[in-house]
Amino acid sequence: GMNAMPELDATANMMGLDGLGMMASTSNMKRKDGPAGSKPKRKKKRLSQERIAQLDRIGFAWSHDKQYKSWDERFNDLQEYKRVNGNTRVPRSSGSLGEWVHMQRKMYHKNDKNFMAKRAPRLEAIGFEWRTRKYDLVSWEDNFQNLVKFGTENQHYNVPSPMDVTQDEAVAGGPSTQEQEEANRFYKWVKRTRSEYKSLMGGKSSRMLTEERVAKLRQIGFIV
């Protein structure tokens, strides 16, 4: 009945996403296994819809055969993301993995006992970042990786101003404001890198462009 809900939520929080998944499948089973011909009570049905909405909110992975991604599978997805992107900062807007990562941070900041004992150490072992850094603190290395990616995809480094791009994208549904912000910061970083290099060539010193960084930019053909 109604009283079971907070308890269920507490357990779900304790267990993390896979716990909720387990409960979703057992609650589905319970709903089906009523006595033959009995109609489910209205109240029960409403609760299960609330549960579904809750699961959707935290990025529960529905699929046709009632499968869900366990914590370990999500952890593997995160390792794969890190291998490809070089960090564990999955944007929350990116879908269920982003939601899952957000949940892990939540559990950590709540100092959840079970989570801290079993899961936090595993995340720490792969260099998980518990605080999302503000984007203005995106490291030079991260921006450089974005630049490499841009060059590979476009065969040039004339990063357009996001203001020029928005017209086309507005037609295609448009980027999210977070994406726009990131694009804008990246554009500014590219611009700043160019002007820093210019003044470096003019004999001024640059705090941003070390010899090693200049060499890296030369290597990818950003500067000649």
mmCIF file with all atom_site columns, C-alpha atoms in Angstrom:
data_model
loop_
_atom_site.group_PDB
_atom_site.id
_atom_site.type_symbol
_atom_site.label_atom_id
_atom_site.label_alt_id
_atom_site.label_comp_id
_atom_site.label_asym_id
_atom_site.label_entity_id
_atom_site.label_seq_id
_atom_site.pdbx_PDB_ins_code
_atom_site.Cartn_x
_atom_site.Cartn_y
_atom_site.Cartn_z
_atom_site.occupancy
_atom_site.B_iso_or_equiv
_atom_site.pdbx_formal_charge
_atom_site.auth_seq_id
_atom_site.auth_comp_id
_atom_site.auth_asym_id
_atom_site.auth_atom_id
_atom_site.pdbx_PDB_model_num
ATOM 1   C CA . GLY A 1 1   ? 0.000  0.000   0.000   1.00 0.00 ? 1   GLY A CA 1
ATOM 2   C CA . MET A 1 2   ? 1.000  3.675   0.265   1.00 0.00 ? 2   MET A CA 1
ATOM 3   C CA . ASN A 1 3   ? 3.179  3.110   3.334   1.00 0.00 ? 3   ASN A CA 1
ATOM 4   C CA . ALA A 1 4   ? 5.605  0.927   1.422   1.00 0.00 ? 4   ALA A CA 1
ATOM 5   C CA . MET A 1 5   ? 6.633  3.732   -0.910  1.00 0.00 ? 5   MET A CA 1
ATOM 6   C CA . PRO A 1 6   ? 9.128  5.716   1.235   1.00 0.00 ? 6   PRO A CA 1
ATOM 7   C CA . GLU A 1 7   ? 10.695 2.460   2.337   1.00 0.00 ? 7   GLU A CA 1
ATOM 8   C CA . LEU A 1 8   ? 11.017 1.348   -1.263  1.00 0.00 ? 8   LEU A CA 1
ATOM 9   C CA . ASP A 1 9   ? 12.618 4.659   -2.170  1.00 0.00 ? 9   ASP A CA 1
ATOM 10  C CA . ALA A 1 10  ? 15.087 4.422   0.694   1.00 0.00 ? 10  ALA A CA 1
ATOM 11  C CA . THR A 1 11  ? 16.119 0.940   -0.385  1.00 0.00 ? 11  THR A CA 1
ATOM 12  C CA . ALA A 1 12  ? 16.312 2.054   -3.996  1.00 0.00 ? 12  ALA A CA 1
ATOM 13  C CA . ASN A 1 13  ? 18.563 4.944   -3.017  1.00 0.00 ? 13  ASN A CA 1
ATOM 14  C CA . MET A 1 14  ? 20.740 2.610   -1.048  1.00 0.00 ? 14  MET A CA 1
ATOM 15  C CA . MET A 1 15  ? 21.073 0.151   -3.874  1.00 0.00 ? 15  MET A CA 1
ATOM 16  C CA . GLY A 1 16  ? 21.542 2.626   -6.686  1.00 0.00 ? 16  GLY A CA 1
ATOM 17  C CA . LEU A 1 17  ? 20.084 2.288   -10.148 1.00 0.00 ? 17  LEU A CA 1
ATOM 18  C CA . ASP A 1 18  ? 20.216 -1.480  -10.425 1.00 0.00 ? 18  ASP A CA 1
ATOM 19  C CA . GLY A 1 19  ? 18.281 -1.737  -7.181  1.00 0.00 ? 19  GLY A CA 1
ATOM 20  C CA . LEU A 1 20  ? 15.489 0.250   -8.750  1.00 0.00 ? 20  LEU A CA 1
ATOM 21  C CA . GLY A 1 21  ? 15.671 -1.974  -11.779 1.00 0.00 ? 21  GLY A CA 1
ATOM 22  C CA . MET A 1 22  ? 15.292 -5.059  -9.648  1.00 0.00 ? 22  MET A CA 1
ATOM 23  C CA . MET A 1 23  ? 12.320 -3.534  -7.922  1.00 0.00 ? 23  MET A CA 1
ATOM 24  C CA . ALA A 1 24  ? 10.761 -2.519  -11.206 1.00 0.00 ? 24  ALA A CA 1
ATOM 25  C CA . SER A 1 25  ? 10.896 -6.087  -12.409 1.00 0.00 ? 25  SER A CA 1
ATOM 26  C CA . THR A 1 26  ? 9.596  -7.531  -9.122  1.00 0.00 ? 26  THR A CA 1
ATOM 27  C CA . SER A 1 27  ? 6.812  -4.961  -8.937  1.00 0.00 ? 27  SER A CA 1
ATOM 28  C CA . ASN A 1 28  ? 5.883  -5.855  -12.518 1.00 0.00 ? 28  ASN A CA 1
ATOM 29  C CA . MET A 1 29  ? 5.775  -9.494  -11.518 1.00 0.00 ? 29  MET A CA 1
ATOM 30  C CA . LYS A 1 30  ? 3.611  -8.725  -8.504  1.00 0.00 ? 30  LYS A CA 1
ATOM 31  C CA . ARG A 1 31  ? 1.176  -6.855  -10.667 1.00 0.00 ? 31  ARG A CA 1
ATOM 32  C CA . LYS A 1 32  ? 0.792  -9.781  -13.024 1.00 0.00 ? 32  LYS A CA 1
ATOM 33  C CA . ASP A 1 33  ? 0.628  -12.511 -10.407 1.00 0.00 ? 33  ASP A CA 1
ATOM 34  C CA . GLY A 1 34  ? -2.682 -11.491 -8.813  1.00 0.00 ? 34  GLY A CA 1
ATOM 35  C CA . PRO A 1 35  ? -5.356 -14.193 -8.457  1.00 0.00 ? 35  PRO A CA 1
ATOM 36  C CA . ALA A 1 36  ? -6.858 -15.197 -11.791 1.00 0.00 ? 36  ALA A CA 1
ATOM 37  C CA . GLY A 1 37  ? -9.552 -12.837 -12.985 1.00 0.00 ? 37  GLY A CA 1
ATOM 38  C CA . SER A 1 38  ? -8.926 -10.274 -10.223 1.00 0.00 ? 38  SER A CA 1
ATOM 39  C CA . LYS A 1 39  ? -8.863 -6.666  -11.361 1.00 0.00 ? 39  LYS A CA 1
ATOM 40  C CA . PRO A 1 40  ? -5.926 -4.622  -10.034 1.00 0.00 ? 40  PRO A CA 1
ATOM 41  C CA . LYS A 1 41  ? -7.027 -1.846  -7.690  1.00 0.00 ? 41  LYS A CA 1
ATOM 42  C CA . ARG A 1 42  ? -6.887 1.622   -9.207  1.00 0.00 ? 42  ARG A CA 1
ATOM 43  C CA . LYS A 1 43  ? -4.551 2.871   -6.496  1.00 0.00 ? 43  LYS A CA 1
ATOM 44  C CA . LYS A 1 44  ? -1.978 0.198   -7.273  1.00 0.00 ? 44  LYS A CA 1
ATOM 45  C CA . LYS A 1 45  ? -2.006 1.090   -10.934 1.00 0.00 ? 45  LYS A CA 1
ATOM 46  C CA . ARG A 1 46  ? -1.399 4.750   -10.169 1.00 0.00 ? 46  ARG A CA 1
ATOM 47  C CA . LEU A 1 47  ? 1.550  3.867   -7.949  1.00 0.00 ? 47  LEU A CA 1
ATOM 48  C CA . SER A 1 48  ? 3.127  1.769   -10.651 1.00 0.00 ? 48  SER A CA 1
ATOM 49  C CA . GLN A 1 49  ? 2.810  4.682   -13.076 1.00 0.00 ? 49  GLN A CA 1
ATOM 50  C CA . GLU A 1 50  ? 4.494  6.920   -10.531 1.00 0.00 ? 50  GLU A CA 1
ATOM 51  C CA . ARG A 1 51  ? 7.213  4.339   -10.222 1.00 0.00 ? 51  ARG A CA 1
ATOM 52  C CA . ILE A 1 52  ? 7.602  4.286   -14.005 1.00 0.00 ? 52  ILE A CA 1
ATOM 53  C CA . ALA A 1 53  ? 7.852  8.082   -14.076 1.00 0.00 ? 53  ALA A CA 1
ATOM 54  C CA . GLN A 1 54  ? 10.451 7.948   -11.312 1.00 0.00 ? 54  GLN A CA 1
ATOM 55  C CA . LEU A 1 55  ? 12.492 5.371   -13.152 1.00 0.00 ? 55  LEU A CA 1
ATOM 56  C CA . ASP A 1 56  ? 12.308 7.418   -16.336 1.00 0.00 ? 56  ASP A CA 1
ATOM 57  C CA . ARG A 1 57  ? 13.509 10.470  -14.446 1.00 0.00 ? 57  ARG A CA 1
ATOM 58  C CA . ILE A 1 58  ? 16.685 8.782   -13.272 1.00 0.00 ? 58  ILE A CA 1
ATOM 59  C CA . GLY A 1 59  ? 17.456 7.320   -16.674 1.00 0.00 ? 59  GLY A CA 1
ATOM 60  C CA . PHE A 1 60  ? 16.205 3.788   -16.149 1.00 0.00 ? 60  PHE A CA 1
ATOM 61  C CA . ALA A 1 61  ? 16.934 1.824   -19.323 1.00 0.00 ? 61  ALA A CA 1
ATOM 62  C CA . TRP A 1 62  ? 13.654 0.268   -20.498 1.00 0.00 ? 62  TRP A CA 1
ATOM 63  C CA . SER A 1 63  ? 13.724 -2.356  -23.172 1.00 0.00 ? 63  SER A CA 1
ATOM 64  C CA . HIS A 1 64  ? 11.186 -4.757  -24.618 1.00 0.00 ? 64  HIS A CA 1
ATOM 65  C CA . ASP A 1 65  ? 12.302 -7.801  -22.705 1.00 0.00 ? 65  ASP A CA 1
ATOM 66  C CA . LYS A 1 66  ? 12.175 -5.960  -19.336 1.00 0.00 ? 66  LYS A CA 1
ATOM 67  C CA . GLN A 1 67  ? 15.964 -5.912  -19.209 1.00 0.00 ? 67  GLN A CA 1
ATOM 68  C CA . TYR A 1 68  ? 17.717 -3.112  -17.419 1.00 0.00 ? 68  TYR A CA 1
ATOM 69  C CA . LYS A 1 69  ? 21.357 -2.156  -17.192 1.00 0.00 ? 69  LYS A CA 1
ATOM 70  C CA . SER A 1 70  ? 22.935 -3.248  -13.968 1.00 0.00 ? 70  SER A CA 1
ATOM 71  C CA . TRP A 1 71  ? 25.379 -1.039  -12.082 1.00 0.00 ? 71  TRP A CA 1
ATOM 72  C CA . ASP A 1 72  ? 28.258 -3.097  -13.505 1.00 0.00 ? 72  ASP A CA 1
ATOM 73  C CA . GLU A 1 73  ? 27.066 -2.616  -17.069 1.00 0.00 ? 73  GLU A CA 1
ATOM 74  C CA . ARG A 1 74  ? 26.769 1.130   -16.529 1.00 0.00 ? 74  ARG A CA 1
ATOM 75  C CA . PHE A 1 75  ? 30.240 1.091   -14.983 1.00 0.00 ? 75  PHE A CA 1
ATOM 76  C CA . ASN A 1 76  ? 31.555 -0.630  -18.126 1.00 0.00 ? 76  ASN A CA 1
ATOM 77  C CA . ASP A 1 77  ? 29.801 1.979   -20.285 1.00 0.00 ? 77  ASP A CA 1
ATOM 78  C CA . LEU A 1 78  ? 31.512 4.679   -18.240 1.00 0.00 ? 78  LEU A CA 1
ATOM 79  C CA . GLN A 1 79  ? 34.921 3.049   -18.705 1.00 0.00 ? 79  GLN A CA 1
ATOM 80  C CA . GLU A 1 80  ? 34.274 2.937   -22.445 1.00 0.00 ? 80  GLU A CA 1
ATOM 81  C CA . TYR A 1 81  ? 33.234 6.621   -22.386 1.00 0.00 ? 81  TYR A CA 1
ATOM 82  C CA . LYS A 1 82  ? 36.462 7.472   -20.581 1.00 0.00 ? 82  LYS A CA 1
ATOM 83  C CA . ARG A 1 83  ? 38.531 5.492   -23.097 1.00 0.00 ? 83  ARG A CA 1
ATOM 84  C CA . VAL A 1 84  ? 36.981 7.478   -25.940 1.00 0.00 ? 84  VAL A CA 1
ATOM 85  C CA . ASN A 1 85  ? 36.712 10.935  -24.299 1.00 0.00 ? 85  ASN A CA 1
ATOM 86  C CA . GLY A 1 86  ? 39.572 10.912  -21.807 1.00 0.00 ? 86  GLY A CA 1
ATOM 87  C CA . ASN A 1 87  ? 37.375 11.855  -18.832 1.00 0.00 ? 87  ASN A CA 1
ATOM 88  C CA . THR A 1 88  ? 34.342 10.739  -16.830 1.00 0.00 ? 88  THR A CA 1
ATOM 89  C CA . ARG A 1 89  ? 32.380 13.971  -17.224 1.00 0.00 ? 89  ARG A CA 1
ATOM 90  C CA . VAL A 1 90  ? 29.389 12.546  -19.072 1.00 0.00 ? 90  VAL A CA 1
ATOM 91  C CA . PRO A 1 91  ? 27.006 15.485  -19.659 1.00 0.00 ? 91  PRO A CA 1
ATOM 92  C CA . ARG A 1 92  ? 23.711 14.879  -17.895 1.00 0.00 ? 92  ARG A CA 1
ATOM 93  C CA . SER A 1 93  ? 21.934 15.930  -21.080 1.00 0.00 ? 93  SER A CA 1
ATOM 94  C CA . SER A 1 94  ? 23.495 13.029  -22.973 1.00 0.00 ? 94  SER A CA 1
ATOM 95  C CA . GLY A 1 95  ? 20.928 10.446  -21.873 1.00 0.00 ? 95  GLY A CA 1
ATOM 96  C CA . SER A 1 96  ? 20.798 7.541   -19.465 1.00 0.00 ? 96  SER A CA 1
ATOM 97  C CA . LEU A 1 97  ? 24.553 7.229   -18.852 1.00 0.00 ? 97  LEU A CA 1
ATOM 98  C CA . GLY A 1 98  ? 24.694 10.944  -18.013 1.00 0.00 ? 98  GLY A CA 1
ATOM 99  C CA . GLU A 1 99  ? 21.795 10.497  -15.581 1.00 0.00 ? 99  GLU A CA 1
ATOM 100 C CA . TRP A 1 100 ? 23.509 7.489   -14.022 1.00 0.00 ? 100 TRP A CA 1
ATOM 101 C CA . VAL A 1 101 ? 26.750 9.444   -13.528 1.00 0.00 ? 101 VAL A CA 1
ATOM 102 C CA . HIS A 1 102 ? 24.734 12.256  -11.923 1.00 0.00 ? 102 HIS A CA 1
ATOM 103 C CA . MET A 1 103 ? 23.174 9.688   -9.543  1.00 0.00 ? 103 MET A CA 1
ATOM 104 C CA . GLN A 1 104 ? 26.604 8.381   -8.522  1.00 0.00 ? 104 GLN A CA 1
ATOM 105 C CA . ARG A 1 105 ? 27.684 11.905  -7.590  1.00 0.00 ? 105 ARG A CA 1
ATOM 106 C CA . LYS A 1 106 ? 24.488 12.352  -5.609  1.00 0.00 ? 106 LYS A CA 1
ATOM 107 C CA . MET A 1 107 ? 25.116 9.165   -3.628  1.00 0.00 ? 107 MET A CA 1
ATOM 108 C CA . TYR A 1 108 ? 28.675 10.304  -2.958  1.00 0.00 ? 108 TYR A CA 1
ATOM 109 C CA . HIS A 1 109 ? 27.659 13.738  -1.675  1.00 0.00 ? 109 HIS A CA 1
ATOM 110 C CA . LYS A 1 110 ? 24.973 12.104  0.483   1.00 0.00 ? 110 LYS A CA 1
ATOM 111 C CA . ASN A 1 111 ? 27.797 9.971   1.900   1.00 0.00 ? 111 ASN A CA 1
ATOM 112 C CA . ASP A 1 112 ? 25.650 6.868   1.462   1.00 0.00 ? 112 ASP A CA 1
ATOM 113 C CA . LYS A 1 113 ? 27.257 4.130   3.565   1.00 0.00 ? 113 LYS A CA 1
ATOM 114 C CA . ASN A 1 114 ? 26.658 1.213   1.223   1.00 0.00 ? 114 ASN A CA 1
ATOM 115 C CA . PHE A 1 115 ? 27.709 3.238   -1.811  1.00 0.00 ? 115 PHE A CA 1
ATOM 116 C CA . MET A 1 116 ? 30.890 4.540   -0.135  1.00 0.00 ? 116 MET A CA 1
ATOM 117 C CA . ALA A 1 117 ? 31.910 1.039   0.905   1.00 0.00 ? 117 ALA A CA 1
ATOM 118 C CA . LYS A 1 118 ? 31.266 -0.822  -2.346  1.00 0.00 ? 118 LYS A CA 1
ATOM 119 C CA . ARG A 1 119 ? 31.003 1.484   -5.303  1.00 0.00 ? 119 ARG A CA 1
ATOM 120 C CA . ALA A 1 120 ? 32.866 4.711   -4.626  1.00 0.00 ? 120 ALA A CA 1
ATOM 121 C CA . PRO A 1 121 ? 36.246 2.873   -4.506  1.00 0.00 ? 121 PRO A CA 1
ATOM 122 C CA . ARG A 1 122 ? 35.595 1.303   -7.915  1.00 0.00 ? 122 ARG A CA 1
ATOM 123 C CA . LEU A 1 123 ? 34.707 4.672   -9.432  1.00 0.00 ? 123 LEU A CA 1
ATOM 124 C CA . GLU A 1 124 ? 37.739 6.257   -7.780  1.00 0.00 ? 124 GLU A CA 1
ATOM 125 C CA . ALA A 1 125 ? 39.964 3.575   -9.274  1.00 0.00 ? 125 ALA A CA 1
ATOM 126 C CA . ILE A 1 126 ? 39.095 4.777   -12.788 1.00 0.00 ? 126 ILE A CA 1
ATOM 127 C CA . GLY A 1 127 ? 39.611 8.455   -11.881 1.00 0.00 ? 127 GLY A CA 1
ATOM 128 C CA . PHE A 1 128 ? 35.943 9.395   -11.486 1.00 0.00 ? 128 PHE A CA 1
ATOM 129 C CA . GLU A 1 129 ? 35.474 13.120  -10.817 1.00 0.00 ? 129 GLU A CA 1
ATOM 130 C CA . TRP A 1 130 ? 33.062 13.669  -7.953  1.00 0.00 ? 130 TRP A CA 1
ATOM 131 C CA . ARG A 1 131 ? 32.626 17.359  -8.630  1.00 0.00 ? 131 ARG A CA 1
ATOM 132 C CA . THR A 1 132 ? 31.637 18.575  -12.061 1.00 0.00 ? 132 THR A CA 1
ATOM 133 C CA . ARG A 1 133 ? 34.073 21.282  -12.893 1.00 0.00 ? 133 ARG A CA 1
ATOM 134 C CA . LYS A 1 134 ? 32.676 24.530  -14.163 1.00 0.00 ? 134 LYS A CA 1
ATOM 135 C CA . TYR A 1 135 ? 33.195 24.682  -17.903 1.00 0.00 ? 135 TYR A CA 1
ATOM 136 C CA . ASP A 1 136 ? 35.461 27.718  -17.684 1.00 0.00 ? 136 ASP A CA 1
ATOM 137 C CA . LEU A 1 137 ? 37.851 25.392  -15.883 1.00 0.00 ? 137 LEU A CA 1
ATOM 138 C CA . VAL A 1 138 ? 37.907 22.958  -18.782 1.00 0.00 ? 138 VAL A CA 1
ATOM 139 C CA . SER A 1 139 ? 41.561 22.118  -19.082 1.00 0.00 ? 139 SER A CA 1
ATOM 140 C CA . TRP A 1 140 ? 43.735 23.093  -22.017 1.00 0.00 ? 140 TRP A CA 1
ATOM 141 C CA . GLU A 1 141 ? 44.055 19.389  -22.745 1.00 0.00 ? 141 GLU A CA 1
ATOM 142 C CA . ASP A 1 142 ? 40.257 18.981  -23.041 1.00 0.00 ? 142 ASP A CA 1
ATOM 143 C CA . ASN A 1 143 ? 40.044 21.898  -25.438 1.00 0.00 ? 143 ASN A CA 1
ATOM 144 C CA . PHE A 1 144 ? 42.952 20.520  -27.433 1.00 0.00 ? 144 PHE A CA 1
ATOM 145 C CA . GLN A 1 145 ? 41.134 17.167  -27.746 1.00 0.00 ? 145 GLN A CA 1
ATOM 146 C CA . ASN A 1 146 ? 38.049 19.039  -29.009 1.00 0.00 ? 146 ASN A CA 1
ATOM 147 C CA . LEU A 1 147 ? 40.262 20.789  -31.536 1.00 0.00 ? 147 LEU A CA 1
ATOM 148 C CA . VAL A 1 148 ? 41.720 17.502  -32.778 1.00 0.00 ? 148 VAL A CA 1
ATOM 149 C CA . LYS A 1 149 ? 38.184 16.124  -33.118 1.00 0.00 ? 149 LYS A CA 1
ATOM 150 C CA . PHE A 1 150 ? 37.043 19.240  -34.995 1.00 0.00 ? 150 PHE A CA 1
ATOM 151 C CA . GLY A 1 151 ? 40.019 18.983  -37.386 1.00 0.00 ? 151 GLY A CA 1
ATOM 152 C CA . THR A 1 152 ? 39.397 15.301  -38.057 1.00 0.00 ? 152 THR A CA 1
ATOM 153 C CA . GLU A 1 153 ? 35.723 15.872  -38.794 1.00 0.00 ? 153 GLU A CA 1
ATOM 154 C CA . ASN A 1 154 ? 36.087 19.057  -40.869 1.00 0.00 ? 154 ASN A CA 1
ATOM 155 C CA . GLN A 1 155 ? 39.595 18.796  -42.384 1.00 0.00 ? 155 GLN A CA 1
ATOM 156 C CA . HIS A 1 156 ? 40.263 22.399  -41.254 1.00 0.00 ? 156 HIS A CA 1
ATOM 157 C CA . TYR A 1 157 ? 40.457 24.454  -38.056 1.00 0.00 ? 157 TYR A CA 1
ATOM 158 C CA . ASN A 1 158 ? 38.264 27.425  -38.939 1.00 0.00 ? 158 ASN A CA 1
ATOM 159 C CA . VAL A 1 159 ? 35.982 26.929  -35.964 1.00 0.00 ? 159 VAL A CA 1
ATOM 160 C CA . PRO A 1 160 ? 32.868 28.979  -36.745 1.00 0.00 ? 160 PRO A CA 1
ATOM 161 C CA . SER A 1 161 ? 31.396 31.384  -34.214 1.00 0.00 ? 161 SER A CA 1
ATOM 162 C CA . PRO A 1 162 ? 28.389 29.648  -32.607 1.00 0.00 ? 162 PRO A CA 1
ATOM 163 C CA . MET A 1 163 ? 26.446 32.789  -33.482 1.00 0.00 ? 163 MET A CA 1
ATOM 164 C CA . ASP A 1 164 ? 26.892 31.996  -37.193 1.00 0.00 ? 164 ASP A CA 1
ATOM 165 C CA . VAL A 1 165 ? 25.819 28.387  -36.755 1.00 0.00 ? 165 VAL A CA 1
ATOM 166 C CA . THR A 1 166 ? 22.627 28.931  -34.800 1.00 0.00 ? 166 THR A CA 1
ATOM 167 C CA . GLN A 1 167 ? 20.621 30.004  -37.873 1.00 0.00 ? 167 GLN A CA 1
ATOM 168 C CA . ASP A 1 168 ? 21.010 26.594  -39.558 1.00 0.00 ? 168 ASP A CA 1
ATOM 169 C CA . GLU A 1 169 ? 20.584 24.685  -36.341 1.00 0.00 ? 169 GLU A CA 1
ATOM 170 C CA . ALA A 1 170 ? 17.469 26.599  -35.398 1.00 0.00 ? 170 ALA A CA 1
ATOM 171 C CA . VAL A 1 171 ? 15.839 24.927  -38.395 1.00 0.00 ? 171 VAL A CA 1
ATOM 172 C CA . ALA A 1 172 ? 17.013 21.498  -37.274 1.00 0.00 ? 172 ALA A CA 1
ATOM 173 C CA . GLY A 1 173 ? 15.568 21.909  -33.786 1.00 0.00 ? 173 GLY A CA 1
ATOM 174 C CA . GLY A 1 174 ? 18.545 23.778  -32.420 1.00 0.00 ? 174 GLY A CA 1
ATOM 175 C CA . PRO A 1 175 ? 21.203 22.839  -29.862 1.00 0.00 ? 175 PRO A CA 1
ATOM 176 C CA . SER A 1 176 ? 20.552 22.952  -26.134 1.00 0.00 ? 176 SER A CA 1
ATOM 177 C CA . THR A 1 177 ? 21.740 26.049  -24.294 1.00 0.00 ? 177 THR A CA 1
ATOM 178 C CA . GLN A 1 178 ? 24.428 23.964  -22.597 1.00 0.00 ? 178 GLN A CA 1
ATOM 179 C CA . GLU A 1 179 ? 25.737 22.861  -25.992 1.00 0.00 ? 179 GLU A CA 1
ATOM 180 C CA . GLN A 1 180 ? 25.696 26.469  -27.172 1.00 0.00 ? 180 GLN A CA 1
ATOM 181 C CA . GLU A 1 181 ? 27.652 27.567  -24.122 1.00 0.00 ? 181 GLU A CA 1
ATOM 182 C CA . GLU A 1 182 ? 30.233 24.838  -24.662 1.00 0.00 ? 182 GLU A CA 1
ATOM 183 C CA . ALA A 1 183 ? 30.534 25.687  -28.361 1.00 0.00 ? 183 ALA A CA 1
ATOM 184 C CA . ASN A 1 184 ? 30.932 29.340  -27.476 1.00 0.00 ? 184 ASN A CA 1
ATOM 185 C CA . ARG A 1 185 ? 33.679 28.651  -24.931 1.00 0.00 ? 185 ARG A CA 1
ATOM 186 C CA . PHE A 1 186 ? 35.494 26.389  -27.374 1.00 0.00 ? 186 PHE A CA 1
ATOM 187 C CA . TYR A 1 187 ? 35.278 29.059  -30.087 1.00 0.00 ? 187 TYR A CA 1
ATOM 188 C CA . LYS A 1 188 ? 36.710 31.656  -27.685 1.00 0.00 ? 188 LYS A CA 1
ATOM 189 C CA . TRP A 1 189 ? 39.490 29.280  -26.668 1.00 0.00 ? 189 TRP A CA 1
ATOM 190 C CA . VAL A 1 190 ? 40.483 28.744  -30.328 1.00 0.00 ? 190 VAL A CA 1
ATOM 191 C CA . LYS A 1 191 ? 40.433 32.508  -30.901 1.00 0.00 ? 191 LYS A CA 1
ATOM 192 C CA . ARG A 1 192 ? 42.524 33.132  -27.807 1.00 0.00 ? 192 ARG A CA 1
ATOM 193 C CA . THR A 1 193 ? 45.006 30.405  -28.767 1.00 0.00 ? 193 THR A CA 1
ATOM 194 C CA . ARG A 1 194 ? 45.493 32.086  -32.162 1.00 0.00 ? 194 ARG A CA 1
ATOM 195 C CA . SER A 1 195 ? 46.072 35.546  -30.674 1.00 0.00 ? 195 SER A CA 1
ATOM 196 C CA . GLU A 1 196 ? 48.404 34.146  -27.972 1.00 0.00 ? 196 GLU A CA 1
ATOM 197 C CA . TYR A 1 197 ? 50.440 32.442  -30.696 1.00 0.00 ? 197 TYR A CA 1
ATOM 198 C CA . LYS A 1 198 ? 50.574 35.660  -32.684 1.00 0.00 ? 198 LYS A CA 1
ATOM 199 C CA . SER A 1 199 ? 51.938 37.639  -29.748 1.00 0.00 ? 199 SER A CA 1
ATOM 200 C CA . LEU A 1 200 ? 54.342 34.786  -28.958 1.00 0.00 ? 200 LEU A CA 1
ATOM 201 C CA . MET A 1 201 ? 55.705 35.062  -32.488 1.00 0.00 ? 201 MET A CA 1
ATOM 202 C CA . GLY A 1 202 ? 55.958 38.826  -31.950 1.00 0.00 ? 202 GLY A CA 1
ATOM 203 C CA . GLY A 1 203 ? 58.373 38.199  -29.106 1.00 0.00 ? 203 GLY A CA 1
ATOM 204 C CA . LYS A 1 204 ? 55.943 38.458  -26.177 1.00 0.00 ? 204 LYS A CA 1
ATOM 205 C CA . SER A 1 205 ? 55.711 35.725  -23.545 1.00 0.00 ? 205 SER A CA 1
ATOM 206 C CA . SER A 1 206 ? 52.579 33.594  -23.215 1.00 0.00 ? 206 SER A CA 1
ATOM 207 C CA . ARG A 1 207 ? 51.357 31.988  -20.007 1.00 0.00 ? 207 ARG A CA 1
ATOM 208 C CA . MET A 1 208 ? 48.957 29.847  -21.982 1.00 0.00 ? 208 MET A CA 1
ATOM 209 C CA . LEU A 1 209 ? 51.230 28.516  -24.708 1.00 0.00 ? 209 LEU A CA 1
ATOM 210 C CA . THR A 1 210 ? 54.149 26.534  -23.358 1.00 0.00 ? 210 THR A CA 1
ATOM 211 C CA . GLU A 1 211 ? 56.708 25.096  -25.791 1.00 0.00 ? 211 GLU A CA 1
ATOM 212 C CA . GLU A 1 212 ? 55.104 21.690  -25.382 1.00 0.00 ? 212 GLU A CA 1
ATOM 213 C CA . ARG A 1 213 ? 51.671 23.069  -26.316 1.00 0.00 ? 213 ARG A CA 1
ATOM 214 C CA . VAL A 1 214 ? 53.002 24.930  -29.331 1.00 0.00 ? 214 VAL A CA 1
ATOM 215 C CA . ALA A 1 215 ? 54.623 21.666  -30.467 1.00 0.00 ? 215 ALA A CA 1
ATOM 216 C CA . LYS A 1 216 ? 51.293 19.859  -30.076 1.00 0.00 ? 216 LYS A CA 1
ATOM 217 C CA . LEU A 1 217 ? 49.467 22.505  -32.101 1.00 0.00 ? 217 LEU A CA 1
ATOM 218 C CA . ARG A 1 218 ? 52.122 22.281  -34.818 1.00 0.00 ? 218 ARG A CA 1
ATOM 219 C CA . GLN A 1 219 ? 51.848 18.512  -34.874 1.00 0.00 ? 219 GLN A CA 1
ATOM 220 C CA . ILE A 1 220 ? 48.146 18.621  -35.756 1.00 0.00 ? 220 ILE A CA 1
ATOM 221 C CA . GLY A 1 221 ? 48.684 21.439  -38.274 1.00 0.00 ? 221 GLY A CA 1
ATOM 222 C CA . PHE A 1 222 ? 46.761 24.091  -36.333 1.00 0.00 ? 222 PHE A CA 1
ATOM 223 C CA . ILE A 1 223 ? 49.752 26.394  -36.629 1.00 0.00 ? 223 ILE A CA 1
ATOM 224 C CA . VAL A 1 224 ? 52.425 26.154  -39.274 1.00 0.00 ? 224 VAL A CA 1
#
